[in-house]
CSV table of C-alpha atoms in Angstrom, one decimal:
chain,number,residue,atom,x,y,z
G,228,UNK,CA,-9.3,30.0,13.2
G,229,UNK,CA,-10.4,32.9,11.0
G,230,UNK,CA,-14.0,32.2,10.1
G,231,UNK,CA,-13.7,33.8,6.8
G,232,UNK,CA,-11.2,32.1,5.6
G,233,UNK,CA,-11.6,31.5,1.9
G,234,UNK,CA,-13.2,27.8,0.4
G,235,UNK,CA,-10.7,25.9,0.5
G,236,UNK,CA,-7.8,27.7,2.0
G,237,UNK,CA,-7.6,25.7,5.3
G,238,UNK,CA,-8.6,22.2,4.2
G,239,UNK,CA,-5.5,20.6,6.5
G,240,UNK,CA,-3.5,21.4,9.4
G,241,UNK,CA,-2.3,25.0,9.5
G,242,UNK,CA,-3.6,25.4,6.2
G,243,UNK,CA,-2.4,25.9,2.6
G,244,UNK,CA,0.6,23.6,2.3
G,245,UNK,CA,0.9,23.7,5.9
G,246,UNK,CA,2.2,27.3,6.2
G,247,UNK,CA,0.1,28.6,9.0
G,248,UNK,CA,-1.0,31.7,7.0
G,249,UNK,CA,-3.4,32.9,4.5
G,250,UNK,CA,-3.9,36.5,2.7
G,251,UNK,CA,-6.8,38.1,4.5
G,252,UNK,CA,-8.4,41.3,4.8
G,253,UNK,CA,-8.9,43.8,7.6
G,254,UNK,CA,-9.0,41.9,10.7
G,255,UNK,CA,-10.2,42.6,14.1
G,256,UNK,CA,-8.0,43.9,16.8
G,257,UNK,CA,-9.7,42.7,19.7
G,258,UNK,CA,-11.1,38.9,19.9
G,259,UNK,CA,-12.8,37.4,22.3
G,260,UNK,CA,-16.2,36.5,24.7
G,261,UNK,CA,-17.7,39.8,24.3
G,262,UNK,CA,-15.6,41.7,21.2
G,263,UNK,CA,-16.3,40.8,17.6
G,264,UNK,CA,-18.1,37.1,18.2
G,265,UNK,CA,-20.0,35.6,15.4
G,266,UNK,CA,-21.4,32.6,17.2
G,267,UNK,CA,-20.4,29.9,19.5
G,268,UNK,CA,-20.4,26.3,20.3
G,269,UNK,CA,-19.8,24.2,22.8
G,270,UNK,CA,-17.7,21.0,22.0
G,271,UNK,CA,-16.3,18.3,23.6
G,272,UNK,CA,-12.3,18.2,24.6
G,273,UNK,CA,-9.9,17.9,21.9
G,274,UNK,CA,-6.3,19.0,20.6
G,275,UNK,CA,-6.9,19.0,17.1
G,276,UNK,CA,-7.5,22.4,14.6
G,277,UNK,CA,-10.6,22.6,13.0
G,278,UNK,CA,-10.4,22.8,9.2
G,279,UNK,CA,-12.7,24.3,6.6
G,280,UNK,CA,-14.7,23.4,3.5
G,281,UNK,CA,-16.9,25.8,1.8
G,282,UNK,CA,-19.7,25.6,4.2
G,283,UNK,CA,-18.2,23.8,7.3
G,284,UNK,CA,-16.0,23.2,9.8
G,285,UNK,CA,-14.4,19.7,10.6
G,286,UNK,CA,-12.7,18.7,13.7
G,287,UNK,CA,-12.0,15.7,15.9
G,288,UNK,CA,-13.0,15.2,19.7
G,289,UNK,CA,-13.4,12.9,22.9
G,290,UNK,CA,-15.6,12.6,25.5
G,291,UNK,CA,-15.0,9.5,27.9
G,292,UNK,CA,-14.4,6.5,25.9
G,293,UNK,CA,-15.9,8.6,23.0
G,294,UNK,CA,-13.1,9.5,19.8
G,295,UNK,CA,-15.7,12.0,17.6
G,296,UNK,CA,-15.4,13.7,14.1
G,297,UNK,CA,-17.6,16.3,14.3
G,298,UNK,CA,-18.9,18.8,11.6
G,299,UNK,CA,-20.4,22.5,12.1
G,300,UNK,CA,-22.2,24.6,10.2
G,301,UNK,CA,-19.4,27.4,8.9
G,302,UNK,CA,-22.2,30.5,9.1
G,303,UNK,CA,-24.1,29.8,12.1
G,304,UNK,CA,-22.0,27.0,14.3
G,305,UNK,CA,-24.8,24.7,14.3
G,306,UNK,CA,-23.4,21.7,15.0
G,307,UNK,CA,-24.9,19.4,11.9
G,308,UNK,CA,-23.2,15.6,13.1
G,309,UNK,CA,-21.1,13.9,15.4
G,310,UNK,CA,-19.7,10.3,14.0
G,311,UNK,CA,-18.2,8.2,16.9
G,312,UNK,CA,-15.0,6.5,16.0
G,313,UNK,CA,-14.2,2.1,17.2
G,314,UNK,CA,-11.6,2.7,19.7
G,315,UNK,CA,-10.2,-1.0,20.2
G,316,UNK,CA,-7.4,0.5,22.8
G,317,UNK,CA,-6.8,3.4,24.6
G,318,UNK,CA,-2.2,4.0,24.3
G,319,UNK,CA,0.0,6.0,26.1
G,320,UNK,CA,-0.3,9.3,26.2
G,321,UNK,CA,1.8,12.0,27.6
G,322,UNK,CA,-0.2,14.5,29.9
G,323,UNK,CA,0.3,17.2,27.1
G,324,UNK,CA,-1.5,15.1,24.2
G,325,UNK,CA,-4.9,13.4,24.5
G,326,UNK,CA,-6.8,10.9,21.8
G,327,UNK,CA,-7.9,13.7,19.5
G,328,UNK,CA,-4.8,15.3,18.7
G,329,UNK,CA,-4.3,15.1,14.9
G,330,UNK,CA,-6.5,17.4,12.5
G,331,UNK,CA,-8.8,16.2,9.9
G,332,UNK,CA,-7.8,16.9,6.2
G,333,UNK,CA,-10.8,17.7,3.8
G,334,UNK,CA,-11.5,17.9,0.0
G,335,UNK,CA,-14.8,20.0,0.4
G,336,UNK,CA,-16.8,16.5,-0.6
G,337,UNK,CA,-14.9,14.4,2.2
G,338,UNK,CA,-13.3,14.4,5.2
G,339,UNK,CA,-10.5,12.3,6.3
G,340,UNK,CA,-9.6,11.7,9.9
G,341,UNK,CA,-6.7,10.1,11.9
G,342,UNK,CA,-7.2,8.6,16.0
G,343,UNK,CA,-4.3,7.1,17.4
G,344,UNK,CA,-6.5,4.4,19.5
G,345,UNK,CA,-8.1,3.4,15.9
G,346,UNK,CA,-6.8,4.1,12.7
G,347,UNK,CA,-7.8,6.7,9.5
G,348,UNK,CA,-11.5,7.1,8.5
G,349,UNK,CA,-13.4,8.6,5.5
G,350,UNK,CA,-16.8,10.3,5.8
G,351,UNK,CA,-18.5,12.7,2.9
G,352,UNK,CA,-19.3,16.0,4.5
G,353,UNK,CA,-22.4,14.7,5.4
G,354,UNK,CA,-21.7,12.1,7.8
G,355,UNK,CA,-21.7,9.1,5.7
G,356,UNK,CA,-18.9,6.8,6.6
G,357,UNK,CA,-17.3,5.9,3.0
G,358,UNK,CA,-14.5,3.5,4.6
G,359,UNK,CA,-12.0,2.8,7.8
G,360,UNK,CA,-7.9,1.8,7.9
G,361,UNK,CA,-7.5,0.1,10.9
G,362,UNK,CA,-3.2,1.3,11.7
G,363,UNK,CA,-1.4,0.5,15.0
G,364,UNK,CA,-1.3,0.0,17.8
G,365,UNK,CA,1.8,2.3,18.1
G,366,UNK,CA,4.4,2.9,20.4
G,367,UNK,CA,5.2,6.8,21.0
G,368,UNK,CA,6.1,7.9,24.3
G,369,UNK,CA,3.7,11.1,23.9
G,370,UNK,CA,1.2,9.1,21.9
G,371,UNK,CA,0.2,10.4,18.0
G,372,UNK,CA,0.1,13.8,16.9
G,373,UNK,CA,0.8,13.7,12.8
G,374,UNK,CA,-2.4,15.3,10.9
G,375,UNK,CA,-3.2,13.3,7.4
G,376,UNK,CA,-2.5,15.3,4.4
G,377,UNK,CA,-3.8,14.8,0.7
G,378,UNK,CA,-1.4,14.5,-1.5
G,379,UNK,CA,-1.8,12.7,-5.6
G,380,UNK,CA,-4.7,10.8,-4.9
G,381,UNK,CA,-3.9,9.4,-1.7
G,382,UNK,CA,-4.0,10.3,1.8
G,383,UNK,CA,-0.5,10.4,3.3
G,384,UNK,CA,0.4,9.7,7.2
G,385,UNK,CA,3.4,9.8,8.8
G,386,UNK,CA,4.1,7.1,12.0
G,387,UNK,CA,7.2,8.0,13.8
G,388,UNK,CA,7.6,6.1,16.7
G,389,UNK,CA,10.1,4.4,18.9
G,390,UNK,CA,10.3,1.5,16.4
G,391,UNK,CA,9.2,1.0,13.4
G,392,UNK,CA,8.6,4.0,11.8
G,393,UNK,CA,7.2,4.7,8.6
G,394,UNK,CA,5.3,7.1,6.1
G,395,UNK,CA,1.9,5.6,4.1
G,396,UNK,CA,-0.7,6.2,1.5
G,397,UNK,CA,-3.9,5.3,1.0
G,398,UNK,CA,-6.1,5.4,-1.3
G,399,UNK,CA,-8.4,8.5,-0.8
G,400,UNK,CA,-11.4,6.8,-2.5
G,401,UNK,CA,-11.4,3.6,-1.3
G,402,UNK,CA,-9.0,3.7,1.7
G,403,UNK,CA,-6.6,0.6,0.5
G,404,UNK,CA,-2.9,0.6,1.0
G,405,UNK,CA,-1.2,2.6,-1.9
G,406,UNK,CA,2.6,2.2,-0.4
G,407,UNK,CA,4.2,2.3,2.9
G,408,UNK,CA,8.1,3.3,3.0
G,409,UNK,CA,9.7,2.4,6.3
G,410,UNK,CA,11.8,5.3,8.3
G,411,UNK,CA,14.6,3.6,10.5
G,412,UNK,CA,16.4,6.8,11.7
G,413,UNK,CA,13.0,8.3,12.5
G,414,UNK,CA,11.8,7.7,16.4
G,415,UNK,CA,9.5,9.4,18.6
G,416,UNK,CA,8.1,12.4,16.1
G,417,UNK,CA,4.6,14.9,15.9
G,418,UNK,CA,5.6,16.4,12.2
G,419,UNK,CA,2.8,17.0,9.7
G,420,UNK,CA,4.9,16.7,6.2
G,421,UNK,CA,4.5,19.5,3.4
G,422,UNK,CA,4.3,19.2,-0.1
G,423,UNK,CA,6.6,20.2,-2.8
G,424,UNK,CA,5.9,20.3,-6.7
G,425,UNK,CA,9.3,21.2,-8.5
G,426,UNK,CA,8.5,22.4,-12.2
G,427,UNK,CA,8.4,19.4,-14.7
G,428,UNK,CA,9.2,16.7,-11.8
G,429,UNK,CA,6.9,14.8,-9.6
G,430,UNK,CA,4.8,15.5,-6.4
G,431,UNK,CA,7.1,15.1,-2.9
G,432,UNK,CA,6.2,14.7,0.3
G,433,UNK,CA,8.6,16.7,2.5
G,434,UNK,CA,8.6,15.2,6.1
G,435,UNK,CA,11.0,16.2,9.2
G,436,UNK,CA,12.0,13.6,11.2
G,437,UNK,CA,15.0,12.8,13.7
G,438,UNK,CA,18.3,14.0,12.0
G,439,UNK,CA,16.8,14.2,8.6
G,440,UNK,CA,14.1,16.8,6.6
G,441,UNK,CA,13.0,13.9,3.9
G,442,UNK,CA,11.9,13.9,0.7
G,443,UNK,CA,9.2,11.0,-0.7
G,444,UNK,CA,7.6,10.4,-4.2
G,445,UNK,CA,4.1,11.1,-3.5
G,446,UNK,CA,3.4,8.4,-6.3
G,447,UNK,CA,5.4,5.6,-4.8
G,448,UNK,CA,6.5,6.6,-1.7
G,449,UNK,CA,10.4,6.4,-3.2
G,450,UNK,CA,12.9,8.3,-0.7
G,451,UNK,CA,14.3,10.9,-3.3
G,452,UNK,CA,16.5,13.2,-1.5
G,453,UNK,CA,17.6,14.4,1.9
G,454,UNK,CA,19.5,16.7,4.3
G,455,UNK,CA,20.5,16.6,7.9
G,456,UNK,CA,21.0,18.5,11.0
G,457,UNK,CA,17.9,18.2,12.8
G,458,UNK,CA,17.3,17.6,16.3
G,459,UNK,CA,16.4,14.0,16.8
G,460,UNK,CA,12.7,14.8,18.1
G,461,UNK,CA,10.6,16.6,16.0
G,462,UNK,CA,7.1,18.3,16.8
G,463,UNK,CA,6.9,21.3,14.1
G,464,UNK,CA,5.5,21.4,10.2
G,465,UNK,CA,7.7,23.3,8.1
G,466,UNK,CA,6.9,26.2,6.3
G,467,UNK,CA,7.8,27.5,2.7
G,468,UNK,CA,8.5,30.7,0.8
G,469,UNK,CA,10.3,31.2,-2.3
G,470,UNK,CA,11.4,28.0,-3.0
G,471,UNK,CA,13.1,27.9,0.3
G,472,UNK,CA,11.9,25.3,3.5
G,473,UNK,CA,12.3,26.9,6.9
G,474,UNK,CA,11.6,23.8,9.8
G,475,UNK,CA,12.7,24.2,13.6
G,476,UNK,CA,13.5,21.6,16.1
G,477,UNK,CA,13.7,21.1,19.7
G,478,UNK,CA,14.6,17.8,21.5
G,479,UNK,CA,15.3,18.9,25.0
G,480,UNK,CA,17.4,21.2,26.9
G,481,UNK,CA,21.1,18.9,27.0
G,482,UNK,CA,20.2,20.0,23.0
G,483,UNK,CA,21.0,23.5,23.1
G,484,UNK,CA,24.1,25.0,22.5
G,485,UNK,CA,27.0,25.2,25.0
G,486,UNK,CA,24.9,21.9,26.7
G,487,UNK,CA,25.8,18.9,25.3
G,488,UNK,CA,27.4,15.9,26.9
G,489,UNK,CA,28.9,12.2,26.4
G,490,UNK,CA,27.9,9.5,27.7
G,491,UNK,CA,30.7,7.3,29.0
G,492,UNK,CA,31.8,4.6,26.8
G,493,UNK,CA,29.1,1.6,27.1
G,494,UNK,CA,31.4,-1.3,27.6
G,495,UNK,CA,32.9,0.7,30.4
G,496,UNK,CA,29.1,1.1,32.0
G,497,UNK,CA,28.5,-2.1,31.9
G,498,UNK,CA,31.7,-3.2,33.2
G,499,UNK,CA,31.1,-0.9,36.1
G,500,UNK,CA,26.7,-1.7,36.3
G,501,UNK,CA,25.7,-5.1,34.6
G,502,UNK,CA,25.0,-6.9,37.7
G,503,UNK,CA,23.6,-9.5,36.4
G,504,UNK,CA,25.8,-10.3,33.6
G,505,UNK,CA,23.6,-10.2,30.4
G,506,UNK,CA,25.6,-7.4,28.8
G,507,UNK,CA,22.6,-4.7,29.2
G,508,UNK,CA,22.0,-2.2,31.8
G,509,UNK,CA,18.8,-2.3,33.1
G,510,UNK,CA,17.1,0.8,34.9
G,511,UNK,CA,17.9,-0.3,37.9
G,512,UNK,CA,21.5,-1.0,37.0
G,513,UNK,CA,21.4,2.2,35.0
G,514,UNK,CA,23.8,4.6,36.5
G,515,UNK,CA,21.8,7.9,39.0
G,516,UNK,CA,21.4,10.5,37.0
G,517,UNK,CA,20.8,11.5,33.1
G,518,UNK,CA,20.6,7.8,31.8
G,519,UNK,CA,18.4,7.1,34.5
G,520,UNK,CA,16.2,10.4,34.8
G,521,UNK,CA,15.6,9.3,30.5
G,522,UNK,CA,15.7,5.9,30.3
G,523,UNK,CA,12.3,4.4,29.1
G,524,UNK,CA,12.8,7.4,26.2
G,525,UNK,CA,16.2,5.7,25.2
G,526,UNK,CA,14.9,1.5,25.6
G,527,UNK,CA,13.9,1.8,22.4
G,528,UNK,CA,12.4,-1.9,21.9
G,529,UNK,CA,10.4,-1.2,25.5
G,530,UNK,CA,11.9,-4.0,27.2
G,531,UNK,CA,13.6,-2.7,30.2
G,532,UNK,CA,17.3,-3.0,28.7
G,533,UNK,CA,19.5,-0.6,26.9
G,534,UNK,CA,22.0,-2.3,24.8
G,535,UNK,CA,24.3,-1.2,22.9
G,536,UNK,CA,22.4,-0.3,19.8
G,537,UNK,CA,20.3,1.6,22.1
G,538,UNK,CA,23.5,3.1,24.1
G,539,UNK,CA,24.9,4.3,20.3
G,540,UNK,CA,21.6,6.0,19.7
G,541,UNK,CA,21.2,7.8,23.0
G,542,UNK,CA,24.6,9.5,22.1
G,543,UNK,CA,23.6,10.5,18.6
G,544,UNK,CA,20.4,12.3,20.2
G,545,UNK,CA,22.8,14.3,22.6
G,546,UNK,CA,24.9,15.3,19.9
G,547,UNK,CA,21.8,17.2,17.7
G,548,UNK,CA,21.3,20.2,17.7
G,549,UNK,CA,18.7,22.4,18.6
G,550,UNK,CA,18.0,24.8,15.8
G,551,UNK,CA,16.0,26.2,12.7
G,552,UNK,CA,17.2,25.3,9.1
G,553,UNK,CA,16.5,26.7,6.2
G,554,UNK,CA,16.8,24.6,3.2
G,555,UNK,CA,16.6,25.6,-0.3
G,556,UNK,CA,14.1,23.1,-2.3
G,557,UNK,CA,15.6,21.3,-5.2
G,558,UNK,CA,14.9,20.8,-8.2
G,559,UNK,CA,13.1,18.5,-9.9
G,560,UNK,CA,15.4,15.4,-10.7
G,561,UNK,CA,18.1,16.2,-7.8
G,562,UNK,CA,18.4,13.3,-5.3
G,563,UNK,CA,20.0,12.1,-2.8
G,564,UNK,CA,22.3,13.8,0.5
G,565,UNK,CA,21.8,17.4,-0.1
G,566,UNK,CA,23.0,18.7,3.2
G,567,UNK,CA,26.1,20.4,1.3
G,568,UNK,CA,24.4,21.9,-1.0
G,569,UNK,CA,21.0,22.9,-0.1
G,570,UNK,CA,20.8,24.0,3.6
G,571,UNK,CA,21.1,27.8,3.3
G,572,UNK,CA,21.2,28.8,7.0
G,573,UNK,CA,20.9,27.4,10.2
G,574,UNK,CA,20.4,29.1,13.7
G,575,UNK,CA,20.4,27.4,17.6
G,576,UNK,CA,19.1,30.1,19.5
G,577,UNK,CA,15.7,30.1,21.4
G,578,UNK,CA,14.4,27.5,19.6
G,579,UNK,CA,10.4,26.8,20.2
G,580,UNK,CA,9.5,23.2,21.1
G,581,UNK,CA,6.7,22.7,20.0
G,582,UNK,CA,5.2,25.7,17.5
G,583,UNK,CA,5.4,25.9,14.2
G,584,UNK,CA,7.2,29.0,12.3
G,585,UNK,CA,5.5,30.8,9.8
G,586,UNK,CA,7.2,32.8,7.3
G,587,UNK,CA,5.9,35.9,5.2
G,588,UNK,CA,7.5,38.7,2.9
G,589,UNK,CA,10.7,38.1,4.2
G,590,UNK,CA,10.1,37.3,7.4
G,591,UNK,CA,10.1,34.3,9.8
G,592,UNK,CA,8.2,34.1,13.0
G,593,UNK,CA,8.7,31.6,15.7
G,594,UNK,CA,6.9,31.6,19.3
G,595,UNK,CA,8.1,29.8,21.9
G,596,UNK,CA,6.2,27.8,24.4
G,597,UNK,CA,6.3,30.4,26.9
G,598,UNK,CA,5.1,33.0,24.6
G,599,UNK,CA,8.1,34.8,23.6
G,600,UNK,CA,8.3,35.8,19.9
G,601,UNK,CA,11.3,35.8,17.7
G,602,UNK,CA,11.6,37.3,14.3
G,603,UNK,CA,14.4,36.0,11.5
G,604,UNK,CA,15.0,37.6,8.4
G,605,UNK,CA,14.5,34.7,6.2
G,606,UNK,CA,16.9,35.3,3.6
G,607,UNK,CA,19.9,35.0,6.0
């Protein structure tokens, strides 16, 4: 995080609209313990990125059983509260993720924050707890990782999960339900959504999900328009330029090109498996190999079967695609499937996981998770 970040610029995850990037002056070559420190602080663990109002620095923590919101002082790092969060459960999490994942999301007057084992809370910048949203419990593999995002009025969180999924706002001020719009081809997901205003229409939340970038009314929470051809998990936040959307997406390896398989037919598996006759296929009846290796990812209602709604899906995740698209925003009135006519370009070669791209003056930056950097020209 760049401490000098102007008011307001990085008031949510990765910043202005999501984008990962701001305009900045001369900046330091070297950073690090003994090169070009202003100050430092120790902190309890957490995965979450620190966000910024004019005079602070708000960010989310854990220490034991402890889920913290914690706010610093912006010029000195002084650390100026620390509110503890209920935490009526403690979920699943994969060993990559931990209970302070998602980032807060500020106004500059208050701060809004998301814990996976709790819900969404409301402080002012001082400390003072304005109201709590009790939400779950959920059921992701990983456990949560969506940051909360302001958008007209409300705060807006998107819960993609093995069942169930949906997108809601609340009410910023008071923290009561504004709408909730349910998102049955979405499952296991991490996306932070992205906002976009087209001239003379109405505010839309743009959220990536399995198959399908999304469009929703920010006012209603009204599915407006959509395109597919993304992988069926998605981690990344899209970012914008020009008009155009650029959003990458990894599932797993069987998802890159020149990798995909079929599954065989399921009557055929459970023909050859079902020992017990109930028309489902157990994990121990599951057959040795990918099914197997996969299968509490695929048993989408957690109870120990696949069936054949289950089966179906499984073969629809194989056949995604790794890959980046880039999707030319519509205008304002356009809805509905806009695959055909809106996705510009799309690309399936070393695809990051779980990073982000960001995109500037033409260009469009990925890193992979092992550090290797790729640069697009955005245009084509």
């Amino acid at each position: 995080m760049l401490a000098w970040a102007e008011t307001g610029e990085w008031s949510r995850f990765r910043g202005p609209n999501g984008g990962g990037a701001i305009e900045a002056g001369a900046l330091p070559v070297e950073v690090g313990p003994d090169r070009n420190l202003l100050w430092r602080t120790g902190i309890p663990a957490g995965d979450s990125s620190p966000v910024l109002s004019a005079d602070r620095i708000f960010l989310t923590a854990w220490e034991g059983e402890a889920l913290y919101t914690i706010a610093l002082d912006r010029e000195t790092g002084a650390e100026l509260w620390r509110r503890e969060a209920p935490r009526p459960r403690a979920e699943t999490l994969d060993n990559r993720n931990g209970p302070a994942s998602p980032s807060p999301v500020t106004d500059g007057e208050r701060v809004w924050v998301f814990f996976g084992d709790f819900g969404l809370l409301c402080y002012t910048v001082d400390g003072e707890e304005l109201w709590r949203h009790p939400l779950g419990p959920f059921d992701n593999l990983y456990g949560m990782g969506a940051s909360p995002i302001l958008a007209a009025g409300n705060v807006v969180l998107v819960v993609d999960q093995q069942q169930g999924s949906y997108v809601l706002a609340v009410d910023a001020g008071s923290g009561e339900l504004a709408w909730r719009t349910e998102r049955p081809a979405a499952r296991s997901g991490h996306s932070t959504p992205v906002l976009h205003h087209p001239d003379g229409g109405e505010l839309q939340v743009v959220v990536p999900g399995s198959f399908f970038l999304t469009s929703y009314s920010a006012e209603t929470g009204e599915r407006l328009w959509w395109v597919s051809g993304l992988s069926f998990e998605m981690k990344s936040t899209p970012a914008l330029e020009d008009g155009v959307l650029f959003i990458n997406g990894y599932a797993m390896p069987l998802n890159e090109e020149g990798r995909h398989v079929r599954l065989e037919p399921f009557g055929e598996v459970v023909a050859a498996h079902d020992g017990d006759g109930d028309g489902k296929i157990s994990e121990d009846e599951a057959p040795e190999g990918l099914v197997r290796n996969v299968f509490s990812f695929f048993d989408l209602a957690s109870d120990g079967v696949l069936d054949e709604g289950d089966w179906t899906y499984f073969q629809s995740a194989l056949d995604s695609r790794n890959g980046i698209l880039a999707v030319e925003l519509p205008e304002a009135g356009l809805r509905g499937d806009l695959t055909a006519s809106h996705v510009r370009w799309t690309y399936h070669r070393k695809i990051p996981q779980l990073p982000s791209p960001i995109v500037d003056d033409g260009v469009l930056l990925m890193v992979d998770d092992s550090g290797i950097a790729t640069t697009l020209r955005s245009a084509t």
